[in-house]
Amino acid sequence: MSNAQKFKELANGEFPSEALPDHQVYEHPLVKRYATKEMSFVWSPAMKFTTWRKLWTALATAEQELGIEISDEQLEEMRSKLYEVDFEFAAEKEKEFRHDVMGHVHAYGEVAPAAMPIIHLGATSCYVGDNTDIVQIRDALKLIKRKLVKTISILRAFAAKYRDLPTLGFTHYQPAQLTTVGKRCTLWMQDLVLDLERVEREIEDLPMRGVKGTTGTQASFLELFNGDHEKVKALNKRVCELMGFKKAIPVSGQTYTRKIDFNVLSVLSGVAQSAYKMCGDIRLLANLKEVEEPFSKTQIGSSAMAYKRNPMRSERVCSIARYVMGLPNGAANTHANQWFERTLDDSAIRRIYLPEGFLAVDVILNLLSNIADGLHVWPNVVKAHAMAELPFMATEVILMECVKAGGDRQELHEAIRVHSMDAGAVVKGEGKPNDLMERIANDPLFKAVHDKLDTMIDPILFVGRAPEQ
């Protein structure tokens, strides 16, 4: 058997079960490779199931305050066992009952036996499930807010530093009127500030689901309080207060409206859009060699082309941002397809797009801060590109000055047109520098400005109010 045959037999055979036993399960790159511990914790089982216990304890506490027979000892036991979660026991009970919430009710009751009779009293599964989702969304939004503020602060320093550095503007990715490096940065900042405002608004307006019962009618709680509507309303309000929320959603079916998820993911999509635009610009500027993202001393840009300085961090931002921008579509379909008071086809997809949306934006903002903090500007290259196009932009000023000195506007305009076409032909056809100013300097028609041509094409004269903006 040849070496090629031996290889094919080995490569096409079954993967040996004993090989690499610790690496045979898929690892999510958002968690394993990119996301921070902070954001990973928000969506972790530890956070989720201890929040379930906090919600059960908050419910029992509020019920006791409103007259339900629950002892201080039961509440103390619940508080003392918030963080003693036996996941194996809960999994066994879930397998037995085929119900995750009841699995954890029994796991909680196992370590808090005195409280077992009143755990989950009057509640439905969505009481812990949906309210925990809202708590996680709130905490994740606060983390996103903090990182947005950090990124904007870093960009602010960059914009201030380069506010007076003229650079070639682009429309249609064609040379346009000059701006400044700092002013361009403010375009990125403005987008992120708009995102920050939306994040702050979501945090401020985010409601708990509260205590609503199986179809949102609060019937079980009305029964618990012997038909006392005021106590049911007080219970709803008190649980929200105990969990750190100002309000509950006014009405619900079994779940809170999934439009909230869509709104939240739309905000995350907005952050991703801003990041993509910023990093897209940086990638184009890197190609022009005007601005480059950080590049470490030992970093390798290409395994084949050793000279390359690829904008890999910006490319990673764009790649992840592209994924986030698509998530609101799934949330929109989930909301639209909720029948009446609730269908369970919302559950599986929400387990994916809510945590992944936040984990991904967490990565994006970490990268943005890192890129912004190490952006390197090459002023001489920036100036060279501006000066290559500036002569064309300066012709209107030259025309006006010559007319003021007594020149014929139409004759001057035609001369500039001819010189500009000829200079453009030299640049494009021969690959030589723009010689428009030399042509004007040698044309007697423009004698009025010959002694001040150099000062008339100072780039800073063509940036308008960019430094002030």
Short mmCIF file of C-alpha atoms in Angstrom, two decimals:
data_model
loop_
_atom_site.label_atom_id
_atom_site.label_comp_id
_atom_site.label_asym_id
_atom_site.label_seq_id
_atom_site.Cartn_x
_atom_site.Cartn_y
_atom_site.Cartn_z
CA MET A 1 0.00 0.00 0.00
CA SER A 2 1.41 3.40 -1.00
CA ASN A 3 1.79 6.31 1.39
CA ALA A 4 -1.06 8.08 -0.38
CA GLN A 5 -3.34 5.05 0.08
CA LYS A 6 -2.35 4.74 3.72
CA PHE A 7 -3.15 8.41 4.27
CA LYS A 8 -6.53 8.18 2.54
CA GLU A 9 -7.49 5.12 4.58
CA LEU A 10 -6.58 6.92 7.81
CA ALA A 11 -8.05 10.31 6.89
CA ASN A 12 -11.36 8.89 5.63
CA GLY A 13 -11.83 6.49 8.51
CA GLU A 14 -13.84 6.96 11.69
CA PHE A 15 -12.51 9.47 14.21
CA PRO A 16 -11.04 7.44 17.08
CA SER A 17 -13.24 7.96 20.15
CA GLU A 18 -10.27 7.91 22.51
CA ALA A 19 -8.45 10.72 20.66
CA LEU A 20 -8.61 14.25 22.12
CA PRO A 21 -11.48 13.42 24.50
CA ASP A 22 -11.54 16.94 25.98
CA HIS A 23 -11.98 18.57 22.58
CA GLN A 24 -14.81 16.66 20.93
CA VAL A 25 -17.61 19.07 21.80
CA TYR A 26 -18.37 22.29 19.92
CA GLU A 27 -17.17 25.41 21.71
CA HIS A 28 -19.00 28.65 21.00
CA PRO A 29 -16.42 31.19 19.79
CA LEU A 30 -18.31 34.11 21.33
CA VAL A 31 -17.72 32.60 24.77
CA LYS A 32 -14.50 30.65 24.31
CA ARG A 33 -12.63 33.06 22.05
CA TYR A 34 -14.04 36.56 22.28
CA ALA A 35 -16.48 37.60 25.03
CA THR A 36 -15.51 38.99 28.43
CA LYS A 37 -16.15 37.19 31.71
CA GLU A 38 -18.51 40.02 32.71
CA MET A 39 -20.92 39.51 29.84
CA SER A 40 -20.56 35.73 29.90
CA PHE A 41 -21.57 35.77 33.56
CA VAL A 42 -24.74 37.75 32.86
CA TRP A 43 -25.96 34.89 30.64
CA SER A 44 -24.48 32.05 32.70
CA PRO A 45 -26.46 29.28 34.45
CA ALA A 46 -25.20 30.66 37.78
CA MET A 47 -26.78 34.05 37.08
CA LYS A 48 -29.95 32.59 35.60
CA PHE A 49 -30.85 30.11 38.30
CA THR A 50 -29.83 32.22 41.29
CA THR A 51 -32.05 34.95 39.82
CA TRP A 52 -34.89 32.41 39.75
CA ARG A 53 -34.30 31.92 43.47
CA LYS A 54 -34.19 35.67 44.08
CA LEU A 55 -37.53 35.98 42.30
CA TRP A 56 -39.08 33.21 44.38
CA THR A 57 -37.75 34.86 47.53
CA ALA A 58 -38.97 38.31 46.45
CA LEU A 59 -42.42 36.83 45.74
CA ALA A 60 -42.61 35.10 49.13
CA THR A 61 -41.38 38.23 50.91
CA ALA A 62 -44.03 40.40 49.24
CA GLU A 63 -46.73 37.80 49.89
CA GLN A 64 -45.82 37.73 53.59
CA GLU A 65 -45.94 41.55 53.77
CA LEU A 66 -49.46 41.43 52.32
CA GLY A 67 -50.75 38.91 54.83
CA ILE A 68 -50.05 35.45 53.42
CA GLU A 69 -48.95 33.01 56.12
CA ILE A 70 -45.24 32.72 55.46
CA SER A 71 -42.83 32.65 58.39
CA ASP A 72 -39.66 34.65 58.89
CA GLU A 73 -37.82 31.33 59.24
CA GLN A 74 -38.97 30.23 55.79
CA LEU A 75 -37.78 33.49 54.25
CA GLU A 76 -34.47 33.29 56.10
CA GLU A 77 -33.95 29.77 54.82
CA MET A 78 -34.68 30.90 51.25
CA ARG A 79 -32.25 33.81 51.54
CA SER A 80 -29.51 31.63 53.01
CA LYS A 81 -29.74 29.09 50.17
CA LEU A 82 -29.82 31.48 47.18
CA TYR A 83 -26.43 30.35 45.95
CA GLU A 84 -26.54 26.66 46.85
CA VAL A 85 -27.71 25.28 43.52
CA ASP A 86 -27.28 21.55 42.95
CA PHE A 87 -27.38 21.46 39.17
CA GLU A 88 -27.15 17.67 39.01
CA PHE A 89 -30.14 17.25 41.31
CA ALA A 90 -32.11 19.85 39.33
CA ALA A 91 -31.27 18.01 36.09
CA GLU A 92 -32.46 14.71 37.54
CA LYS A 93 -35.74 16.27 38.63
CA GLU A 94 -36.17 18.00 35.26
CA LYS A 95 -35.70 14.63 33.56
CA GLU A 96 -38.26 13.11 35.91
CA PHE A 97 -40.85 15.88 35.51
CA ARG A 98 -39.85 16.94 31.99
CA HIS A 99 -40.10 20.52 33.30
CA ASP A 100 -37.10 22.73 33.98
CA VAL A 101 -38.81 25.12 36.40
CA MET A 102 -40.21 22.32 38.58
CA GLY A 103 -36.79 20.69 38.56
CA HIS A 104 -35.36 23.82 40.13
CA VAL A 105 -38.31 24.28 42.51
CA HIS A 106 -37.45 20.88 43.95
CA ALA A 107 -33.72 21.61 43.95
CA TYR A 108 -34.43 24.76 45.97
CA GLY A 109 -36.79 22.88 48.29
CA GLU A 110 -34.16 20.20 48.83
CA VAL A 111 -31.80 22.71 50.48
CA ALA A 112 -34.60 24.85 51.97
CA PRO A 113 -37.11 22.20 53.12
CA ALA A 114 -39.02 24.47 55.49
CA ALA A 115 -39.72 26.85 52.62
CA MET A 116 -40.66 24.15 50.10
CA PRO A 117 -44.43 24.51 50.65
CA ILE A 118 -44.44 28.19 49.67
CA ILE A 119 -41.82 28.29 46.89
CA HIS A 120 -43.45 29.42 43.60
CA LEU A 121 -46.73 30.14 45.40
CA GLY A 122 -49.27 31.47 42.87
CA ALA A 123 -46.66 31.73 40.13
CA THR A 124 -46.29 30.26 36.67
CA SER A 125 -43.07 29.24 34.94
CA CYS A 126 -42.86 32.54 33.10
CA TYR A 127 -42.74 34.34 36.42
CA VAL A 128 -39.16 33.17 36.88
CA GLY A 129 -38.31 32.65 33.20
CA ASP A 130 -39.44 35.96 31.74
CA ASN A 131 -38.53 38.11 34.72
CA THR A 132 -35.04 36.60 34.76
CA ASP A 133 -34.67 37.39 31.06
CA ILE A 134 -35.54 41.01 31.83
CA VAL A 135 -33.02 41.13 34.69
CA GLN A 136 -30.33 39.73 32.40
CA ILE A 137 -31.23 42.19 29.63
CA ARG A 138 -31.06 45.08 32.10
CA ASP A 139 -27.66 44.05 33.48
CA ALA A 140 -26.30 43.40 29.99
CA LEU A 141 -27.52 46.80 28.76
CA LYS A 142 -25.75 48.48 31.68
CA LEU A 143 -22.53 46.75 30.68
CA ILE A 144 -23.01 47.84 27.06
CA LYS A 145 -23.62 51.40 28.24
CA ARG A 146 -20.38 51.44 30.21
CA LYS A 147 -18.38 50.20 27.23
CA LEU A 148 -20.03 52.66 24.85
CA VAL A 149 -19.07 55.52 27.17
CA LYS A 150 -15.48 54.26 27.27
CA THR A 151 -15.24 53.98 23.49
CA ILE A 152 -16.72 57.45 22.94
CA SER A 153 -14.28 58.91 25.47
CA ILE A 154 -11.29 57.39 23.67
CA LEU A 155 -12.52 58.64 20.30
CA ARG A 156 -13.09 62.11 21.76
CA ALA A 157 -9.40 62.36 22.66
CA PHE A 158 -8.42 61.20 19.16
CA ALA A 159 -10.77 63.71 17.50
CA ALA A 160 -9.41 66.58 19.60
CA LYS A 161 -5.81 65.62 18.81
CA TYR A 162 -6.36 65.63 15.05
CA ARG A 163 -9.02 68.33 14.79
CA ASP A 164 -6.70 70.56 12.70
CA LEU A 165 -5.13 67.93 10.44
CA PRO A 166 -6.60 68.44 6.95
CA THR A 167 -7.43 65.29 5.05
CA LEU A 168 -9.05 64.48 1.76
CA GLY A 169 -12.79 64.00 2.04
CA PHE A 170 -14.57 61.36 -0.02
CA THR A 171 -18.04 61.15 -1.49
CA HIS A 172 -18.83 58.06 -3.58
CA TYR A 173 -15.28 57.10 -2.52
CA GLN A 174 -14.06 59.76 -4.92
CA PRO A 175 -11.96 62.76 -3.81
CA ALA A 176 -14.11 65.58 -2.44
CA GLN A 177 -13.70 68.74 -0.39
CA LEU A 178 -11.22 68.58 2.46
CA THR A 179 -12.22 67.79 6.03
CA THR A 180 -9.98 66.96 9.00
CA VAL A 181 -8.98 63.65 10.53
CA GLY A 182 -10.59 64.73 13.80
CA LYS A 183 -13.84 65.83 12.16
CA ARG A 184 -14.16 62.47 10.42
CA CYS A 185 -13.79 60.80 13.82
CA THR A 186 -16.73 62.83 15.13
CA LEU A 187 -18.94 61.12 12.54
CA TRP A 188 -18.13 57.80 14.22
CA MET A 189 -18.64 59.32 17.64
CA GLN A 190 -22.01 60.80 16.76
CA ASP A 191 -23.36 57.41 15.71
CA LEU A 192 -22.18 55.87 18.97
CA VAL A 193 -23.68 58.73 21.00
CA LEU A 194 -27.04 58.07 19.32
CA ASP A 195 -26.65 54.40 20.24
CA LEU A 196 -25.82 55.37 23.82
CA GLU A 197 -28.98 57.45 24.04
CA ARG A 198 -31.07 54.49 22.89
CA VAL A 199 -29.34 52.15 25.34
CA GLU A 200 -30.03 54.59 28.18
CA ARG A 201 -33.66 54.86 27.11
CA GLU A 202 -34.05 51.06 27.05
CA ILE A 203 -32.56 50.77 30.54
CA GLU A 204 -34.82 53.51 31.86
CA ASP A 205 -38.00 52.18 30.20
CA LEU A 206 -37.42 48.43 30.61
CA PRO A 207 -40.33 46.92 32.58
CA MET A 208 -40.47 43.69 34.53
CA ARG A 209 -43.09 41.17 33.55
CA GLY A 210 -44.10 41.16 37.19
CA VAL A 211 -46.63 38.73 38.69
CA LYS A 212 -49.24 38.02 36.05
CA GLY A 213 -50.28 34.36 36.27
CA THR A 214 -50.72 31.80 33.53
CA THR A 215 -52.47 33.96 30.92
CA GLY A 216 -51.74 37.39 32.33
CA THR A 217 -55.02 37.75 34.25
CA GLN A 218 -53.47 37.36 37.74
CA ALA A 219 -56.29 34.93 38.55
CA SER A 220 -54.15 32.74 40.83
CA PHE A 221 -53.06 35.73 42.89
CA LEU A 222 -56.62 37.03 43.10
CA GLU A 223 -57.57 33.62 44.48
CA LEU A 224 -54.62 33.72 46.89
CA PHE A 225 -55.78 37.07 48.27
CA ASN A 226 -59.48 36.11 48.42
CA GLY A 227 -60.55 38.46 45.64
CA ASP A 228 -58.67 41.52 46.97
CA HIS A 229 -57.67 43.36 43.79
CA GLU A 230 -55.71 46.02 45.65
CA LYS A 231 -53.47 43.42 47.26
CA VAL A 232 -52.79 41.80 43.90
CA LYS A 233 -51.76 45.18 42.49
CA ALA A 234 -49.64 45.85 45.58
CA LEU A 235 -47.96 42.43 45.18
CA ASN A 236 -47.04 43.18 41.58
CA LYS A 237 -45.59 46.55 42.52
CA ARG A 238 -43.70 45.25 45.55
CA VAL A 239 -42.02 42.39 43.70
CA CYS A 240 -40.79 44.85 41.07
CA GLU A 241 -39.40 47.11 43.80
CA LEU A 242 -37.64 44.23 45.53
CA MET A 243 -36.02 43.25 42.21
CA GLY A 244 -34.88 46.82 41.52
CA PHE A 245 -37.45 47.81 38.89
CA LYS A 246 -39.62 50.90 38.81
CA LYS A 247 -42.49 49.29 36.94
CA ALA A 248 -44.01 46.18 35.43
CA ILE A 249 -45.41 45.88 31.95
CA PRO A 250 -49.07 47.04 32.15
CA VAL A 251 -50.58 43.92 30.58
CA SER A 252 -49.29 40.59 29.35
CA GLY A 253 -50.34 37.21 28.16
CA GLN A 254 -48.39 34.39 29.70
CA THR A 255 -45.19 36.16 28.64
CA TYR A 256 -44.16 39.76 28.32
CA THR A 257 -44.63 40.96 24.75
CA ARG A 258 -41.77 39.76 22.57
CA LYS A 259 -41.70 43.21 20.98
CA ILE A 260 -39.43 44.14 23.90
CA ASP A 261 -36.87 41.62 22.65
CA PHE A 262 -37.12 43.10 19.16
CA ASN A 263 -36.57 46.61 20.52
CA VAL A 264 -33.54 45.52 22.52
CA LEU A 265 -31.99 43.65 19.60
CA SER A 266 -32.64 46.66 17.37
CA VAL A 267 -30.57 48.77 19.77
CA LEU A 268 -27.79 46.19 19.65
CA SER A 269 -28.05 46.16 15.87
CA GLY A 270 -27.62 49.95 15.93
CA VAL A 271 -24.36 49.61 17.87
CA ALA A 272 -23.19 46.99 15.37
CA GLN A 273 -24.05 49.28 12.45
CA SER A 274 -22.03 52.15 13.96
CA ALA A 275 -19.09 49.86 14.62
CA TYR A 276 -19.21 48.45 11.10
CA LYS A 277 -19.22 51.94 9.56
CA MET A 278 -16.29 53.08 11.70
CA CYS A 279 -14.20 49.99 11.04
CA GLY A 280 -15.11 50.01 7.36
CA ASP A 281 -13.68 53.52 7.15
CA ILE A 282 -10.55 52.43 9.01
CA ARG A 283 -10.06 49.51 6.61
CA LEU A 284 -10.25 51.88 3.64
CA LEU A 285 -7.89 54.35 5.31
CA ALA A 286 -5.46 51.53 6.03
CA ASN A 287 -5.39 50.76 2.31
CA LEU A 288 -4.51 54.43 1.70
CA LYS A 289 -1.83 54.15 4.43
CA GLU A 290 -3.27 57.23 6.15
CA VAL A 291 -4.60 55.65 9.34
CA GLU A 292 -3.89 52.19 10.73
CA GLU A 293 -5.23 50.18 13.63
CA PRO A 294 -2.81 48.98 16.33
CA PHE A 295 -0.26 46.46 15.11
CA SER A 296 1.97 44.73 17.65
CA LYS A 297 5.68 44.24 17.14
CA THR A 298 5.42 40.47 16.71
CA GLN A 299 2.03 40.41 14.95
CA ILE A 300 1.89 38.51 11.66
CA GLY A 301 -0.33 40.02 8.99
CA SER A 302 -0.21 37.09 6.58
CA SER A 303 1.27 33.60 6.74
CA ALA A 304 2.47 34.01 3.15
CA MET A 305 3.03 37.75 2.66
CA ALA A 306 5.27 38.78 5.55
CA TYR A 307 5.12 42.50 4.71
CA LYS A 308 1.35 42.83 5.21
CA ARG A 309 -0.35 44.90 7.95
CA ASN A 310 -3.91 43.69 7.62
CA PRO A 311 -6.60 45.56 9.64
CA MET A 312 -7.61 42.31 11.30
CA ARG A 313 -9.33 43.81 14.34
CA SER A 314 -11.50 46.06 12.20
CA GLU A 315 -12.30 43.11 9.96
CA ARG A 316 -13.31 41.08 13.02
CA VAL A 317 -15.62 43.90 14.14
CA CYS A 318 -17.28 44.00 10.73
CA SER A 319 -17.66 40.23 10.69
CA ILE A 320 -19.35 40.02 14.09
CA ALA A 321 -21.37 43.20 13.46
CA ARG A 322 -22.79 41.65 10.31
CA TYR A 323 -24.16 38.80 12.43
CA VAL A 324 -25.70 41.13 15.04
CA MET A 325 -27.39 43.26 12.39
CA GLY A 326 -29.35 40.20 11.27
CA LEU A 327 -30.71 39.27 14.72
CA PRO A 328 -33.68 41.69 14.87
CA ASN A 329 -35.27 39.81 11.98
CA GLY A 330 -35.54 36.67 14.11
CA ALA A 331 -36.99 38.66 17.00
CA ALA A 332 -39.51 40.32 14.67
CA ASN A 333 -40.71 36.95 13.42
CA THR A 334 -40.90 35.58 16.95
CA HIS A 335 -43.06 38.48 18.09
CA ALA A 336 -45.31 38.33 15.04
CA ASN A 337 -45.87 34.57 15.45
CA GLN A 338 -46.95 34.58 19.10
CA TRP A 339 -50.54 33.30 19.03
CA PHE A 340 -53.00 34.78 21.50
CA GLU A 341 -51.59 34.59 25.06
CA ARG A 342 -48.49 32.57 24.19
CA THR A 343 -46.93 29.82 22.09
CA LEU A 344 -43.74 28.01 23.01
CA ASP A 345 -42.06 28.46 19.64
CA ASP A 346 -40.49 31.60 21.09
CA SER A 347 -38.40 29.68 23.62
CA ALA A 348 -35.57 27.98 21.74
CA ILE A 349 -34.69 30.90 19.48
CA ARG A 350 -34.66 33.37 22.39
CA ARG A 351 -32.13 31.18 24.19
CA ILE A 352 -29.87 31.87 21.20
CA TYR A 353 -30.37 35.43 19.98
CA LEU A 354 -30.65 37.24 23.30
CA PRO A 355 -27.37 36.07 24.85
CA GLU A 356 -25.54 35.94 21.52
CA GLY A 357 -26.62 39.47 20.61
CA PHE A 358 -25.21 40.84 23.85
CA LEU A 359 -22.10 38.67 23.81
CA ALA A 360 -21.36 39.79 20.25
CA VAL A 361 -21.81 43.51 20.96
CA ASP A 362 -19.66 43.13 24.06
CA VAL A 363 -16.88 41.80 21.82
CA ILE A 364 -17.44 44.57 19.28
CA LEU A 365 -17.13 47.34 21.87
CA ASN A 366 -14.02 45.81 23.42
CA LEU A 367 -12.45 45.75 19.97
CA LEU A 368 -13.59 49.29 19.17
CA SER A 369 -11.98 50.63 22.36
CA ASN A 370 -8.79 48.77 21.59
CA ILE A 371 -8.67 50.01 18.00
CA ALA A 372 -9.52 53.61 18.93
CA ASP A 373 -6.91 53.65 21.68
CA GLY A 374 -4.14 52.64 19.29
CA LEU A 375 -5.11 54.31 15.99
CA HIS A 376 -1.97 55.48 14.22
CA VAL A 377 -2.14 58.43 11.84
CA TRP A 378 0.52 59.05 9.18
CA PRO A 379 0.34 62.86 8.73
CA ASN A 380 2.74 63.03 5.78
CA VAL A 381 0.73 60.50 3.80
CA VAL A 382 -2.47 62.32 4.71
CA LYS A 383 -0.97 65.61 3.51
CA ALA A 384 0.40 64.08 0.29
CA HIS A 385 -3.03 62.76 -0.66
CA ALA A 386 -4.67 66.10 0.12
CA MET A 387 -2.07 68.03 -1.88
CA ALA A 388 -2.49 65.72 -4.86
CA GLU A 389 -6.13 66.82 -5.19
CA LEU A 390 -6.04 70.29 -3.65
CA PRO A 391 -4.97 72.15 -6.80
CA PHE A 392 -8.30 71.28 -8.45
CA MET A 393 -10.22 72.46 -5.37
CA ALA A 394 -8.24 75.71 -5.17
CA THR A 395 -9.14 76.81 -8.70
CA GLU A 396 -12.35 78.56 -7.63
CA VAL A 397 -10.44 80.69 -5.12
CA ILE A 398 -7.79 81.47 -7.75
CA LEU A 399 -10.51 82.42 -10.22
CA MET A 400 -12.14 84.81 -7.75
CA GLU A 401 -8.85 86.49 -6.85
CA CYS A 402 -7.96 87.06 -10.49
CA VAL A 403 -11.41 88.50 -11.24
CA LYS A 404 -11.01 90.89 -8.31
CA ALA A 405 -7.72 92.04 -9.88
CA GLY A 406 -9.53 92.89 -13.14
CA GLY A 407 -9.48 89.58 -15.02
CA ASP A 408 -12.19 88.29 -17.35
CA ARG A 409 -14.14 85.61 -15.52
CA GLN A 410 -15.08 83.63 -18.64
CA GLU A 411 -11.59 83.70 -20.09
CA LEU A 412 -10.09 82.66 -16.74
CA HIS A 413 -12.64 79.88 -16.35
CA GLU A 414 -11.82 78.43 -19.76
CA ALA A 415 -8.09 78.59 -19.05
CA ILE A 416 -8.58 76.75 -15.75
CA ARG A 417 -10.72 74.12 -17.47
CA VAL A 418 -8.05 73.46 -20.10
CA HIS A 419 -5.21 73.38 -17.56
CA SER A 420 -7.22 71.06 -15.30
CA MET A 421 -7.96 68.60 -18.09
CA ASP A 422 -4.31 68.59 -19.14
CA ALA A 423 -3.11 68.11 -15.56
CA GLY A 424 -5.60 65.30 -15.05
CA ALA A 425 -4.35 63.60 -18.20
CA VAL A 426 -0.80 63.75 -16.85
CA VAL A 427 -1.87 62.23 -13.52
CA LYS A 428 -3.99 59.44 -15.04
CA GLY A 429 -2.20 58.85 -18.31
CA GLU A 430 1.43 59.20 -17.26
CA GLY A 431 1.25 58.49 -13.54
CA LYS A 432 2.98 61.75 -12.72
CA PRO A 433 2.17 64.25 -9.91
CA ASN A 434 -0.54 66.86 -10.33
CA ASP A 435 1.14 69.85 -12.07
CA LEU A 436 -1.91 72.14 -12.25
CA MET A 437 -0.32 74.80 -10.03
CA GLU A 438 2.79 74.86 -12.20
CA ARG A 439 0.65 75.41 -15.29
CA ILE A 440 -1.20 78.27 -13.60
CA ALA A 441 2.09 79.74 -12.36
CA ASN A 442 3.36 79.79 -15.95
CA ASP A 443 0.21 81.31 -17.46
CA PRO A 444 0.23 85.16 -17.68
CA LEU A 445 -3.56 85.20 -17.34
CA PHE A 446 -3.05 84.39 -13.65
CA LYS A 447 -0.30 86.89 -12.99
CA ALA A 448 -2.37 88.50 -10.21
CA VAL A 449 -1.91 85.44 -7.95
CA HIS A 450 1.53 84.22 -9.02
CA ASP A 451 3.24 85.62 -5.93
CA LYS A 452 0.77 84.03 -3.50
CA LEU A 453 -0.10 80.67 -5.04
CA ASP A 454 1.69 78.75 -2.28
CA THR A 455 -0.33 80.40 0.48
CA MET A 456 -3.57 80.01 -1.47
CA ILE A 457 -3.27 76.22 -1.45
CA ASP A 458 -2.63 75.76 2.25
CA PRO A 459 -4.93 72.78 3.09
CA ILE A 460 -6.19 74.34 6.32
CA LEU A 461 -7.91 77.06 4.25
CA PHE A 462 -10.19 74.46 2.69
CA VAL A 463 -11.56 72.59 5.72
CA GLY A 464 -14.37 75.01 6.53
CA ARG A 465 -15.56 74.71 10.12
CA ALA A 466 -14.30 71.15 10.56
CA PRO A 467 -11.93 72.01 13.46
CA GLU A 468 -14.72 73.81 15.32
CA GLN A 469 -17.23 71.05 14.74
#
